[in-house]
N, CA, C and O atoms as a Tinker XYZ file with bonds, in Angstrom:
   488  protein
     1  N    -23.886000  -76.802000  -34.672000    73     2
     2  CA   -25.141000  -76.600000  -33.927000    64     1     3
     3  C    -26.391000  -77.304000  -34.810000    63     2     4     5
     4  O    -27.352000  -77.881000  -34.300000    81     3
     5  N    -26.215000  -77.167000  -35.897000    73     3     6
     6  CA   -27.397000  -77.711000  -36.963000    64     5     7
     7  C    -27.262000  -79.212000  -36.637000    63     6     8     9
     8  O    -28.272000  -79.752000  -36.184000    81     7
     9  N    -26.285000  -79.873000  -36.784000    73     7    10
    10  CA   -26.001000  -81.178000  -36.827000    64     9    11
    11  C    -26.463000  -81.720000  -35.674000    63    10    12    13
    12  O    -27.321000  -82.601000  -35.731000    81    11
    13  N    -25.950000  -81.261000  -34.427000    73    11    14
    14  CA   -26.387000  -81.430000  -32.942000    64    13    15
    15  C    -27.845000  -81.694000  -32.883000    63    14    16    17
    16  O    -28.299000  -82.775000  -32.508000    81    15
    17  N    -28.541000  -80.731000  -33.243000    73    15    18
    18  CA   -30.172000  -80.455000  -33.351000    64    17    19
    19  C    -30.458000  -81.688000  -34.101000    63    18    20    21
    20  O    -31.104000  -82.561000  -33.521000    81    19
    21  N    -30.106000  -81.861000  -35.182000    73    19    22
    22  CA   -30.716000  -82.822000  -36.149000    64    21    23
    23  C    -30.600000  -84.115000  -35.428000    63    22    24    25
    24  O    -31.585000  -84.854000  -35.403000    81    23
    25  N    -29.398000  -84.496000  -34.786000    73    23    26
    26  CA   -29.038000  -86.031000  -34.324000    64    25    27
    27  C    -29.841000  -86.060000  -33.309000    63    26    28    29
    28  O    -30.471000  -87.112000  -33.205000    81    27
    29  N    -30.105000  -84.986000  -32.243000    73    27    30
    30  CA   -31.103000  -85.133000  -31.038000    64    29    31
    31  C    -32.343000  -85.441000  -31.649000    63    30    32    33
    32  O    -32.952000  -86.276000  -30.980000    81    31
    33  N    -32.936000  -85.084000  -32.654000    73    31    34
    34  CA   -34.166000  -85.221000  -33.008000    64    33    35
    35  C    -34.354000  -86.456000  -33.652000    63    34    36    37
    36  O    -35.430000  -87.053000  -33.621000    81    35
    37  N    -33.253000  -86.905000  -34.290000    73    35    38
    38  CA   -33.182000  -88.437000  -34.702000    64    37    39
    39  C    -33.300000  -89.493000  -33.689000    63    38    40    41
    40  O    -34.011000  -90.497000  -33.739000    81    39
    41  N    -32.469000  -89.103000  -32.730000    73    39    42
    42  CA   -32.336000  -89.963000  -31.654000    64    41    43
    43  C    -33.611000  -90.116000  -30.725000    63    42    44    45
    44  O    -33.963000  -91.134000  -30.130000    81    43
    45  N    -34.171000  -88.976000  -30.736000    73    43    46
    46  CA   -35.340000  -88.762000  -29.603000    64    45    47
    47  C    -36.629000  -89.029000  -30.453000    63    46    48    49
    48  O    -37.701000  -88.992000  -29.849000    81    47
    49  N    -36.628000  -89.261000  -31.627000    73    47    50
    50  CA   -38.091000  -89.344000  -32.472000    64    49    51
    51  C    -38.677000  -90.766000  -32.047000    63    50    52    53
    52  O    -39.847000  -90.826000  -31.669000    81    51
    53  N    -37.792000  -92.043000  -32.110000    73    51    54
    54  CA   -38.398000  -93.079000  -31.983000    64    53    55
    55  C    -39.130000  -93.323000  -30.470000    63    54    56    57
    56  O    -40.091000  -94.085000  -30.361000    81    55
    57  N    -38.559000  -92.583000  -29.313000    73    55    58
    58  CA   -38.980000  -92.685000  -28.029000    64    57    59
    59  C    -40.478000  -91.673000  -27.896000    63    58    60    61
    60  O    -41.445000  -91.905000  -27.170000    81    59
    61  N    -40.332000  -90.771000  -28.634000    73    59    62
    62  CA   -41.255000  -89.858000  -28.892000    64    61    63
    63  C    -42.708000  -90.574000  -29.709000    63    62    64    65
    64  O    -43.888000  -90.369000  -29.424000    81    63
    65  N    -42.179000  -91.403000  -30.725000    73    63    66
    66  CA   -43.190000  -92.119000  -31.521000    64    65    67
    67  C    -43.933000  -93.217000  -30.562000    63    66    68    69
    68  O    -45.139000  -93.462000  -30.563000    81    67
    69  N    -42.901000  -93.834000  -29.721000    73    67    70
    70  CA   -43.482000  -95.049000  -28.999000    64    69    71
    71  C    -44.162000  -94.446000  -27.951000    63    70    72    73
    72  O    -45.006000  -95.189000  -27.451000    81    71
    73  N    -44.060000  -93.181000  -27.379000    73    71    74
    74  CA   -44.940000  -92.440000  -26.182000    64    73    75
    75  C    -46.350000  -92.419000  -26.793000    63    74    76    77
    76  O    -47.370000  -92.842000  -26.249000    81    75
    77  N    -46.233000  -91.790000  -28.162000    73    75    78
    78  CA   -47.429000  -91.195000  -28.736000    64    77    79
    79  C    -48.184000  -92.602000  -28.992000    63    78    80    81
    80  O    -49.335000  -92.773000  -28.592000    81    79
    81  N    -47.546000  -93.478000  -29.604000    73    79    82
    82  CA   -48.566000  -94.744000  -30.033000    64    81    83
    83  C    -48.900000  -95.318000  -28.616000    63    82    84    85
    84  O    -49.915000  -95.995000  -28.782000    81    83
    85  N    -48.598000  -95.359000  -27.554000    73    83    86
    86  CA   -48.992000  -95.802000  -26.355000    64    85    87
    87  C    -50.012000  -95.124000  -25.860000    63    86    88    89
    88  O    -50.892000  -95.710000  -25.229000    81    87
    89  N    -50.040000  -93.914000  -26.055000    73    87    90
    90  CA   -51.131000  -92.924000  -25.684000    64    89    91
    91  C    -52.368000  -93.110000  -26.639000    63    90    92    93
    92  O    -53.508000  -93.206000  -26.185000    81    91
    93  N    -52.082000  -93.157000  -27.999000    73    91    94
    94  CA   -53.238000  -93.271000  -28.974000    64    93    95
    95  C    -53.986000  -94.752000  -28.641000    63    94    96    97
    96  O    -55.195000  -94.884000  -28.832000    81    95
    97  N    -53.253000  -95.709000  -28.188000    73    95    98
    98  CA   -53.727000  -97.044000  -27.994000    64    97    99
    99  C    -54.680000  -96.914000  -26.684000    63    98   100   101
   100  O    -55.855000  -97.279000  -26.720000    81    99
   101  N    -54.096000  -96.385000  -25.569000    73    99   102
   102  CA   -55.041000  -96.206000  -24.377000    64   101   103
   103  C    -56.110000  -95.373000  -24.631000    63   102   104   105
   104  O    -57.157000  -95.594000  -24.024000    81   103
   105  N    -56.040000  -94.377000  -25.480000    73   103   106
   106  CA   -57.044000  -93.512000  -25.822000    64   105   107
   107  C    -58.393000  -94.094000  -26.596000    63   106   108   109
   108  O    -59.569000  -93.862000  -26.318000    81   107
   109  N    -57.833000  -94.949000  -27.690000    73   107   110
   110  CA   -58.905000  -96.162000  -28.366000    64   109   111
   111  C    -59.620000  -96.987000  -27.465000    63   110   112   113
   112  O    -60.830000  -97.210000  -27.432000    81   111
   113  N    -58.523000  -97.501000  -26.584000    73   111   114
   114  CA   -59.034000  -98.706000  -25.662000    64   113   115
   115  C    -60.273000  -97.783000  -24.899000    63   114   116   117
   116  O    -61.420000  -98.218000  -25.009000    81   115
   117  N    -60.056000  -96.559000  -24.156000    73   115   118
   118  CA   -61.034000  -96.026000  -23.501000    64   117   119
   119  C    -62.305000  -95.598000  -24.225000    63   118   120   121
   120  O    -63.354000  -95.334000  -23.636000    81   119
   121  N    -62.136000  -95.549000  -25.533000    73   119   122
   122  CA   -63.358000  -95.105000  -26.316000    64   121   123
   123  C    -64.091000  -96.390000  -26.469000    63   122   124   125
   124  O    -65.317000  -96.365000  -26.362000    81   123
   125  N    -63.438000  -97.581000  -26.722000    73   123   126
   126  CA   -64.131000  -98.756000  -27.169000    64   125   127
   127  C    -64.853000  -99.224000  -25.644000    63   126   128   129
   128  O    -65.864000  -99.927000  -25.638000    81   127
   129  N    -64.311000  -98.822000  -24.581000    73   127   130
   130  CA   -64.917000  -99.030000  -23.325000    64   129   131
   131  C    -66.287000  -98.194000  -23.236000    63   130   132   133
   132  O    -67.348000  -98.721000  -22.902000    81   131
   133  N    -66.146000  -96.749000  -23.590000    73   131   134
   134  CA   -67.408000  -95.940000  -23.549000    64   133   135
   135  C    -68.226000  -96.643000  -24.500000    63   134   136   137
   136  O    -69.299000  -97.002000  -24.014000    81   135
   137  N    -68.056000  -96.938000  -25.657000    73   135   138
   138  CA   -69.059000  -97.381000  -26.699000    64   137   139
   139  C    -69.755000  -98.455000  -26.032000    63   138   140   141
   140  O    -70.985000  -98.504000  -26.030000    81   139
   141  N    -68.949000  -99.412000  -25.402000    73   139   142
   142  CA   -69.570000 -100.637000  -24.727000    64   141   143
   143  C    -70.491000 -100.278000  -23.617000    63   142   144   145
   144  O    -71.443000 -101.019000  -23.369000    81   143
   145  N    -70.272000  -99.164000  -22.911000    73   143   146
   146  CA   -70.910000  -98.761000  -21.599000    64   145   147
   147  C    -72.580000  -98.448000  -22.180000    63   146   148   149
   148  O    -73.627000  -98.965000  -21.791000    81   147
   149  N    -72.356000  -97.406000  -23.249000    73   147   150
   150  CA   -73.499000  -96.876000  -23.962000    64   149   151
   151  C    -74.328000  -97.724000  -24.393000    63   150   152   153
   152  O    -75.526000  -97.565000  -24.160000    81   151
   153  N    -73.817000  -98.924000  -25.193000    73   151   154
   154  CA   -74.637000 -100.001000  -25.612000    64   153   155
   155  C    -75.272000 -100.619000  -24.362000    63   154   156   157
   156  O    -76.466000 -100.878000  -24.514000    81   155
   157  N    -74.817000 -100.880000  -23.305000    73   155   158
   158  CA   -75.310000 -101.423000  -22.314000    64   157   159
   159  C    -76.371000 -100.482000  -21.614000    63   158   160   161
   160  O    -77.376000 -100.934000  -21.066000    81   159
   161  N    -76.071000  -99.163000  -21.676000    73   159   162
   162  CA   -77.336000  -98.331000  -21.022000    64   161   163
   163  C    -78.345000  -98.447000  -21.865000    63   162   164   165
   164  O    -79.486000  -98.559000  -21.418000    81   163
   165  N    -78.081000  -98.440000  -23.330000    73   163   166
   166  CA   -79.026000  -98.272000  -24.149000    64   165   167
   167  C    -80.050000  -99.904000  -24.089000    63   166   168   169
   168  O    -81.279000  -99.900000  -24.158000    81   167
   169  N    -79.362000 -100.940000  -23.976000    73   167   170
   170  CA   -80.037000 -102.071000  -23.925000    64   169   171
   171  C    -80.971000 -102.059000  -22.541000    63   170   172   173
   172  O    -82.169000 -102.339000  -22.511000    81   171
   173  N    -80.237000 -101.711000  -21.528000    73   171   174
   174  CA   -81.060000 -101.491000  -20.189000    64   173   175
   175  C    -82.094000 -100.660000  -20.125000    63   174   176   177
   176  O    -82.960000 -100.885000  -19.279000    81   175
   177  N    -82.203000  -99.608000  -20.947000    73   175   178
   178  CA   -83.103000  -98.816000  -21.102000    64   177   179
   179  C    -84.304000  -99.100000  -21.951000    63   178   180   181
   180  O    -85.458000  -98.695000  -21.804000    81   179
   181  N    -83.764000  -99.924000  -22.920000    73   179   182
   182  CA   -84.749000 -100.301000  -24.130000    64   181   183
   183  C    -85.582000 -101.520000  -23.500000    63   182   184   185
   184  O    -86.812000 -101.548000  -23.544000    81   183
   185  N    -84.811000 -102.510000  -22.919000    73   183   186
   186  CA   -85.334000 -103.967000  -22.510000    64   185   187
   187  C    -85.632000 -103.796000  -21.071000    63   186   188   189
   188  O    -84.734000 -104.126000  -20.296000    81   187
   189  N    -86.736000 -103.339000  -20.579000    73   187   190
   190  CA   -86.934000 -103.596000  -18.940000    64   189   191
   191  C    -88.275000 -104.259000  -18.825000    63   190   192   193
   192  O    -88.955000 -104.636000  -19.780000    81   191
   193  N    -88.558000 -104.353000  -17.657000    73   191   194
   194  CA   -89.800000 -105.296000  -17.265000    64   193   195
   195  C    -91.068000 -104.552000  -17.964000    63   194   196   197
   196  O    -92.002000 -105.286000  -18.285000    81   195
   197  N    -91.193000 -103.020000  -18.255000    73   195   198
   198  CA   -92.318000 -102.348000  -18.930000    64   197   199
   199  C    -92.195000 -102.637000  -20.641000    63   198   200   201
   200  O    -93.157000 -102.912000  -21.358000    81   199
   201  N    -91.061000 -102.532000  -21.003000    73   199   202
   202  CA   -91.220000 -102.268000  -22.477000    64   201   203
   203  C    -90.918000 -103.837000  -23.116000    63   202   204   205
   204  O    -91.182000 -104.058000  -24.298000    81   203
   205  N    -90.446000 -104.712000  -22.391000    73   203   206
   206  CA   -90.362000 -106.142000  -23.296000    64   205   207
   207  C    -91.783000 -106.550000  -23.515000    63   206   208   209
   208  O    -91.917000 -106.900000  -24.688000    81   207
   209  N    -92.944000 -106.644000  -22.803000    73   207   210
   210  CA   -94.085000 -106.929000  -23.413000    64   209   211
   211  C    -94.570000 -106.029000  -24.378000    63   210   212   213
   212  O    -95.242000 -106.636000  -25.212000    81   211
   213  N    -94.504000 -104.950000  -24.573000    73   211   214
   214  CA   -94.779000 -104.046000  -25.485000    64   213   215
   215  C    -94.100000 -104.372000  -26.790000    63   214   216   217
   216  O    -94.678000 -104.392000  -27.877000    81   215
   217  N    -92.684000 -104.653000  -26.566000    73   215   218
   218  CA   -91.978000 -104.931000  -27.889000    64   217   219
   219  C    -92.251000 -106.310000  -28.226000    63   218   220   221
   220  O    -91.880000 -106.684000  -29.338000    81   219
   221  N    -92.978000 -107.340000  -27.273000    73   219   222
   222  CA   -93.119000 -108.576000  -27.950000    64   221   223
   223  C    -94.329000 -108.381000  -28.807000    63   222   224   225
   224  O    -94.393000 -108.877000  -29.932000    81   223
   225  N    -95.381000 -107.595000  -28.234000    73   223   226
   226  CA   -96.638000 -107.270000  -28.938000    64   225   227
   227  C    -96.308000 -106.614000  -30.543000    63   226   228   229
   228  O    -96.837000 -106.808000  -31.638000    81   227
   229  N    -95.365000 -105.900000  -30.162000    73   227   230
   230  CA   -94.972000 -105.041000  -31.819000    64   229   231
   231  C    -94.361000 -106.153000  -32.597000    63   230   232   233
   232  O    -94.482000 -106.156000  -33.822000    81   231
   233  N    -93.804000 -106.964000  -32.066000    73   231   234
   234  CA   -93.023000 -107.981000  -33.068000    64   233   235
   235  C    -94.140000 -108.979000  -33.379000    63   234   236   237
   236  O    -94.163000 -109.458000  -34.513000    81   235
   237  N    -94.893000 -109.271000  -32.656000    73   235   238
   238  CA   -96.271000 -110.118000  -33.059000    64   237   239
   239  C    -97.071000 -109.717000  -34.225000    63   238   240   241
   240  O    -97.535000 -110.431000  -35.114000    81   239
   241  N    -97.164000 -108.169000  -34.027000    73   239   242
   242  CA   -97.998000 -107.575000  -34.944000    64   241   243
   243  C    -97.249000 -107.466000  -36.240000    63   242   244   245
   244  O    -97.819000 -107.541000  -37.329000    81   243
   245  N    -95.858000 -107.273000  -36.086000    73   243   246
   246  CA   -95.107000 -107.028000  -37.630000    64   245   247
   247  C    -94.962000 -108.508000  -38.020000    63   246   248   249
   248  O    -94.721000 -108.566000  -39.226000    81   247
   249  N    -95.010000 -109.559000  -37.533000    73   247   250
   250  CA   -94.746000 -110.711000  -38.071000    64   249   251
   251  C    -96.287000 -111.077000  -38.618000    63   250   252   253
   252  O    -96.288000 -111.700000  -39.680000    81   251
   253  N    -97.284000 -110.849000  -38.181000    73   251   254
   254  CA   -98.618000 -110.931000  -38.588000    64   253   255
   255  C    -98.771000 -110.267000  -39.941000    63   254   256   257
   256  O    -99.088000 -110.735000  -41.035000    81   255
   257  N    -98.461000 -109.066000  -39.561000    73   255   258
   258  CA   -98.443000 -108.136000  -41.126000    64   257   259
   259  C    -97.653000 -108.571000  -42.277000    63   258   260   261
   260  O    -98.029000 -108.533000  -43.449000    81   259
   261  N    -96.420000 -109.027000  -41.801000    73   259   262
   262  CA   -95.578000 -109.960000  -42.707000    64   261   263
   263  C    -96.050000 -110.939000  -43.119000    63   262   264   265
   264  O    -95.703000 -111.172000  -44.277000    81   263
   265  N    -96.941000 -111.902000  -42.537000    73   263   266
   266  CA   -97.451000 -113.107000  -42.993000    64   265   267
   267  C    -98.633000 -112.817000  -44.049000    63   266   268   269
   268  O    -98.800000 -113.477000  -45.074000    81   267
   269  N    -99.424000 -111.734000  -43.644000    73   267   270
   270  CA  -100.382000 -111.375000  -44.530000    64   269   271
   271  C   -100.000000 -110.493000  -45.801000    63   270   272   273
   272  O   -100.779000 -110.355000  -46.744000    81   271
   273  N    -98.893000 -109.978000  -45.757000    73   271   274
   274  CA   -98.246000 -109.349000  -47.006000    64   273   275
   275  C    -97.693000 -110.446000  -48.008000    63   274   276   277
   276  O    -97.668000 -110.282000  -49.228000    81   275
   277  N    -97.226000 -111.655000  -47.311000    73   275   278
   278  CA   -96.545000 -112.679000  -48.061000    64   277   279
   279  C    -97.785000 -113.438000  -48.803000    63   278   280   281
   280  O    -97.844000 -113.671000  -50.011000    81   279
   281  N    -98.689000 -113.748000  -47.896000    73   279   282
   282  CA  -100.051000 -114.387000  -48.659000    64   281   283
   283  C   -100.569000 -113.488000  -49.647000    63   282   284   285
   284  O   -100.779000 -114.016000  -50.739000    81   283
   285  N   -100.864000 -112.107000  -49.535000    73   283   286
   286  CA  -100.987000 -111.358000  -50.840000    64   285   287
   287  C   -100.229000 -111.453000  -51.883000    63   286   288   289
   288  O   -100.635000 -111.707000  -53.017000    81   287
   289  N    -99.015000 -111.244000  -51.541000    73   287   290
   290  CA   -98.064000 -111.504000  -52.718000    64   289   291
   291  C    -98.299000 -112.796000  -53.508000    63   290   292   293
   292  O    -98.526000 -112.857000  -54.716000    81   291
   293  N    -98.216000 -113.756000  -52.701000    73   291   294
   294  CA   -98.529000 -115.260000  -53.375000    64   293   295
   295  C    -99.662000 -115.185000  -54.132000    63   294   296   297
   296  O    -99.724000 -115.703000  -55.248000    81   295
   297  N   -100.747000 -114.466000  -53.524000    73   295   298
   298  CA  -102.354000 -114.674000  -54.270000    64   297   299
   299  C   -101.946000 -113.802000  -55.673000    63   298   300   301
   300  O   -102.102000 -114.280000  -56.797000    81   299
   301  N   -101.543000 -112.802000  -55.488000    73   299   302
   302  CA  -101.231000 -111.633000  -56.633000    64   301   303
   303  C   -100.163000 -112.504000  -57.815000    63   302   304   305
   304  O   -100.344000 -112.496000  -59.032000    81   303
   305  N    -99.169000 -113.143000  -57.171000    73   303   306
   306  CA   -98.410000 -113.874000  -58.202000    64   305   307
   307  C    -99.076000 -114.899000  -58.803000    63   306   308   309
   308  O    -98.587000 -115.279000  -59.867000    81   307
   309  N   -100.270000 -115.570000  -58.332000    73   307   310
   310  CA  -100.961000 -116.650000  -58.594000    64   309   311
   311  C   -101.707000 -116.072000  -59.863000    63   310   312   313
   312  O   -101.630000 -116.471000  -61.025000    81   311
   313  N   -102.345000 -115.176000  -59.416000    73   311   314
   314  CA  -103.452000 -114.278000  -60.386000    64   313   315
   315  C   -102.536000 -113.769000  -61.762000    63   314   316   317
   316  O   -102.923000 -113.900000  -62.923000    81   315
   317  N   -101.474000 -113.273000  -61.417000    73   315   318
   318  CA  -100.602000 -112.965000  -62.476000    64   317   319
   319  C   -100.108000 -113.886000  -63.362000    63   318   320   321
   320  O    -99.934000 -113.598000  -64.546000    81   319
   321  N    -99.812000 -115.203000  -62.805000    73   319   322
   322  CA   -99.360000 -116.558000  -63.740000    64   321   323
   323  C   -100.662000 -117.008000  -64.555000    63   322   324   325
   324  O   -100.601000 -117.429000  -65.711000    81   323
   325  N   -101.930000 -116.861000  -63.771000    73   323   326
   326  CA  -103.100000 -117.379000  -64.383000    64   325   327
   327  C   -103.282000 -116.221000  -65.640000    63   326   328   329
   328  O   -103.434000 -116.622000  -66.794000    81   327
   329  N   -103.262000 -115.183000  -65.419000    73   327   330
   330  CA  -103.492000 -113.938000  -66.446000    64   329   331
   331  C   -102.401000 -114.368000  -67.636000    63   330   332   333
   332  O   -102.853000 -114.512000  -68.772000    81   331
   333  N   -101.057000 -114.564000  -67.416000    73   331   334
   334  CA  -100.236000 -114.722000  -68.183000    64   333   335
   335  C   -100.371000 -116.010000  -69.119000    63   334   336   337
   336  O   -100.060000 -116.094000  -70.307000    81   335
   337  N   -100.875000 -116.926000  -68.340000    73   335   338
   338  CA  -101.164000 -118.353000  -69.087000    64   337   339
   339  C   -102.306000 -118.084000  -69.955000    63   338   340   341
   340  O   -102.334000 -118.628000  -71.059000    81   339
   341  N   -103.327000 -117.246000  -69.558000    73   339   342
   342  CA  -104.324000 -117.120000  -70.353000    64   341   343
   343  C   -104.012000 -115.786000  -71.471000    63   342   344   345
   344  O   -104.954000 -115.507000  -72.212000    81   343
   345  N   -103.218000 -115.276000  -71.559000    73   343   346
   346  CA  -102.919000 -113.939000  -72.211000    64   345   347
   347  C   -103.148000 -114.051000  -73.692000    63   346   348   349
   348  O   -103.709000 -113.178000  -74.353000    81   347
   349  N   -102.593000 -115.386000  -74.259000    73   347   350
   350  CA  -102.492000 -115.752000  -75.763000    64   349   351
   351  C   -104.144000 -115.965000  -76.116000    63   350   352   353
   352  O   -104.680000 -115.637000  -77.175000    81   351
   353  N   -104.745000 -116.540000  -75.057000    73   351   354
   354  CA  -106.267000 -117.070000  -75.519000    64   353   355
   355  C   -107.169000 -115.736000  -75.415000    63   354   356   357
   356  O   -108.198000 -115.608000  -76.078000    81   355
   357  N   -106.714000 -114.804000  -74.567000    73   355   358
   358  CA  -107.481000 -113.554000  -74.474000    64   357   359
   359  C   -107.215000 -112.763000  -75.795000    63   358   360   361
   360  O   -108.096000 -112.260000  -76.492000    81   359
   361  N   -106.082000 -112.733000  -75.998000    73   359   362
   362  CA  -105.647000 -111.864000  -77.292000    64   361   363
   363  C   -106.431000 -112.501000  -78.388000    63   362   364   365
   364  O   -107.020000 -111.725000  -79.140000    81   363
   365  N   -106.567000 -114.083000  -78.658000    73   363   366
   366  CA  -107.257000 -114.690000  -79.635000    64   365   367
   367  C   -108.632000 -114.302000  -79.383000    63   366   368   369
   368  O   -109.243000 -114.159000  -80.442000    81   367
   369  N   -109.363000 -114.073000  -78.298000    73   367   370
   370  CA  -110.624000 -113.760000  -78.265000    64   369   371
   371  C   -110.952000 -112.679000  -78.602000    63   370   372   373
   372  O   -111.966000 -112.484000  -79.272000    81   371
   373  N   -110.093000 -111.675000  -78.173000    73   371   374
   374  CA  -110.227000 -110.073000  -78.526000    64   373   375
   375  C   -110.202000 -109.989000  -80.091000    63   374   376   377
   376  O   -111.090000 -109.307000  -80.601000    81   375
   377  N   -109.415000 -110.518000  -80.803000    73   375   378
   378  CA  -109.111000 -110.561000  -82.129000    64   377   379
   379  C   -110.439000 -111.009000  -82.891000    63   378   380   381
   380  O   -110.996000 -110.404000  -83.807000    81   379
   381  N   -110.832000 -112.276000  -82.264000    73   379   382
   382  CA  -112.128000 -112.842000  -82.872000    64   381   383
   383  C   -113.224000 -111.907000  -82.606000    63   382   384   385
   384  O   -114.031000 -111.734000  -83.519000    81   383
   385  N   -113.376000 -111.298000  -81.543000    73   383   386
   386  CA  -114.407000 -110.265000  -81.011000    64   385   387
   387  C   -114.330000 -109.246000  -82.089000    63   386   388   389
   388  O   -115.407000 -108.896000  -82.572000    81   387
   389  N   -113.111000 -108.647000  -82.603000    73   387   390
   390  CA  -113.160000 -107.591000  -83.524000    64   389   391
   391  C   -113.608000 -108.182000  -84.819000    63   390   392   393
   392  O   -114.120000 -107.410000  -85.629000    81   391
   393  N   -113.508000 -109.229000  -85.074000    73   391   394
   394  CA  -113.937000 -109.616000  -86.379000    64   393   395
   395  C   -115.425000 -109.703000  -86.381000    63   394   396   397
   396  O   -116.154000 -109.203000  -87.238000    81   395
   397  N   -115.813000 -110.399000  -85.320000    73   395   398
   398  CA  -117.348000 -110.689000  -85.235000    64   397   399
   399  C   -118.055000 -109.072000  -85.382000    63   398   400   401
   400  O   -118.932000 -108.848000  -86.217000    81   399
   401  N   -117.607000 -108.168000  -84.582000    73   399   402
   402  CA  -118.193000 -106.702000  -84.675000    64   401   403
   403  C   -118.003000 -106.173000  -86.209000    63   402   404   405
   404  O   -118.822000 -105.439000  -86.763000    81   403
   405  N   -116.945000 -106.596000  -86.740000    73   403   406
   406  CA  -116.823000 -105.966000  -88.216000    64   405   407
   407  C   -118.165000 -106.609000  -89.011000    63   406   408   409
   408  O   -118.980000 -105.968000  -89.675000    81   407
   409  N   -118.159000 -108.037000  -88.758000    73   407   410
   410  CA  -119.155000 -108.832000  -89.468000    64   409   411
   411  C   -120.441000 -108.427000  -89.140000    63   410   412   413
   412  O   -121.227000 -108.487000  -90.085000    81   411
   413  N   -120.947000 -107.987000  -87.961000    73   411   414
   414  CA  -122.058000 -107.613000  -87.665000    64   413   415
   415  C   -122.390000 -106.187000  -88.321000    63   414   416   417
   416  O   -123.502000 -106.021000  -88.823000    81   415
   417  N   -121.555000 -105.280000  -88.323000    73   415   418
   418  CA  -121.511000 -104.160000  -88.899000    64   417   419
   419  C   -122.079000 -104.322000  -90.516000    63   418   420   421
   420  O   -122.949000 -103.675000  -91.101000    81   419
   421  N   -121.350000 -105.283000  -90.916000    73   419   422
   422  CA  -121.599000 -105.558000  -92.418000    64   421   423
   423  C   -122.943000 -106.249000  -92.730000    63   422   424   425
   424  O   -123.504000 -106.133000  -93.820000    81   423
   425  N   -123.382000 -106.917000  -91.784000    73   423   426
   426  CA  -124.668000 -107.765000  -91.953000    64   425   427
   427  C   -125.885000 -106.570000  -91.523000    63   426   428   429
   428  O   -126.958000 -106.572000  -92.127000    81   427
   429  N   -125.613000 -105.606000  -90.471000    73   427   430
   430  CA  -126.506000 -104.693000  -90.292000    64   429   431
   431  C   -126.543000 -103.782000  -91.309000    63   430   432   433
   432  O   -127.589000 -103.136000  -91.379000    81   431
   433  N   -125.552000 -103.509000  -92.253000    73   431   434
   434  CA  -125.501000 -102.549000  -93.553000    64   433   435
   435  C   -126.456000 -103.068000  -94.524000    63   434   436   437
   436  O   -127.331000 -102.451000  -95.131000    81   435
   437  N   -126.090000 -104.524000  -94.579000    73   435   438
   438  CA  -126.728000 -105.161000  -95.514000    64   437   439
   439  C   -128.330000 -105.340000  -95.508000    63   438   440   441
   440  O   -129.114000 -105.303000  -96.456000    81   439
   441  N   -128.572000 -105.552000  -94.091000    73   439   442
   442  CA  -130.232000 -105.624000  -93.352000    64   441   443
   443  C   -130.641000 -104.265000  -93.899000    63   442   444   445
   444  O   -131.620000 -104.201000  -94.643000    81   443
   445  N   -130.054000 -103.336000  -93.624000    73   443   446
   446  CA  -130.586000 -101.921000  -93.806000    64   445   447
   447  C   -130.751000 -101.536000  -95.362000    63   446   448   449
   448  O   -131.641000 -100.778000  -95.748000    81   447
   449  N   -129.823000 -102.122000  -96.199000    73   447   450
   450  CA  -130.131000 -101.829000  -97.581000    64   449   451
   451  C   -131.226000 -102.825000  -98.361000    63   450   452   453
   452  O   -131.713000 -102.431000  -99.421000    81   451
   453  N   -131.597000 -104.121000  -97.809000    73   451   454
   454  CA  -132.841000 -104.727000  -98.013000    64   453   455
   455  C   -133.892000 -103.974000  -97.640000    63   454   456   457
   456  O   -134.778000 -103.817000  -98.480000    81   455
   457  N   -134.028000 -103.397000  -96.431000    73   455   458
   458  CA  -135.034000 -102.743000  -95.941000    64   457   459
   459  C   -135.345000 -101.562000  -96.919000    63   458   460   461
   460  O   -136.473000 -101.282000  -97.324000    81   459
   461  N   -134.399000 -101.027000  -97.184000    73   459   462
   462  CA  -134.746000  -99.818000  -98.153000    64   461   463
   463  C   -134.991000 -100.284000  -99.447000    63   462   464   465
   464  O   -135.760000  -99.685000 -100.200000    81   463
   465  N   -134.402000 -101.301000  -99.768000    73   463   466
   466  CA  -135.111000 -102.064000 -101.193000    64   465   467
   467  C   -136.376000 -102.396000 -101.396000    63   466   468   469
   468  O   -137.024000 -102.417000 -102.442000    81   467
   469  N   -136.727000 -102.698000 -100.117000    73   467   470
   470  CA  -138.125000 -103.425000  -99.798000    64   469   471
   471  C   -139.014000 -102.059000  -99.865000    63   470   472   473
   472  O   -140.001000 -101.918000 -100.586000    81   471
   473  N   -138.596000 -101.294000  -99.171000    73   471   474
   474  CA  -139.379000 -100.254000  -98.814000    64   473   475
   475  C   -139.771000  -99.132000  -99.942000    63   474   476   477
   476  O   -140.802000  -98.461000  -99.987000    81   475
   477  N   -138.522000  -99.117000 -100.946000    73   475   478
   478  CA  -138.616000  -98.320000 -102.005000    64   477   479
   479  C   -139.146000  -98.968000 -103.152000    63   478   480   481
   480  O   -139.415000  -98.266000 -104.127000    81   479
   481  N   -139.373000 -100.412000 -103.200000    73   479   482
   482  CA  -140.087000 -101.193000 -104.195000    64   481   483
   483  C   -141.553000 -101.056000 -103.991000    63   482   484   485
   484  O   -142.318000 -101.341000 -104.912000    81   483
   485  N   -141.956000 -100.674000 -102.938000    73   483   486
   486  CA  -143.617000 -100.534000 -102.623000    64   485   487
   487  C   -144.062000  -99.228000 -102.954000    63   486   488
   488  O   -145.243000  -98.921000 -102.799000    81   487
């Protein structure tokens, strides 16, 4: 009995697999058609005589904002390049300014000492 059942299953499985394959194929094709229908409905609802002018205006504003942002980016990149080019010069000037401040303090101290000497001498 067990052998008969096993043989029946072995002989019947290919036909059952083929039937299931056909069903799943038809089901998938139906799902693809449903998705295509939904896409068409969305396009129809999105792009109609009322929305196309508004969407065109939005596109125009976005392109304008993009152009402004690109111009600002270019300007900032130019400023950065100028700063980087002058960076070593700025460092040199800052160092020189520090040295000048030290010299100025030394001269102010010397001047104060001279004033004290002159005042103490009288």
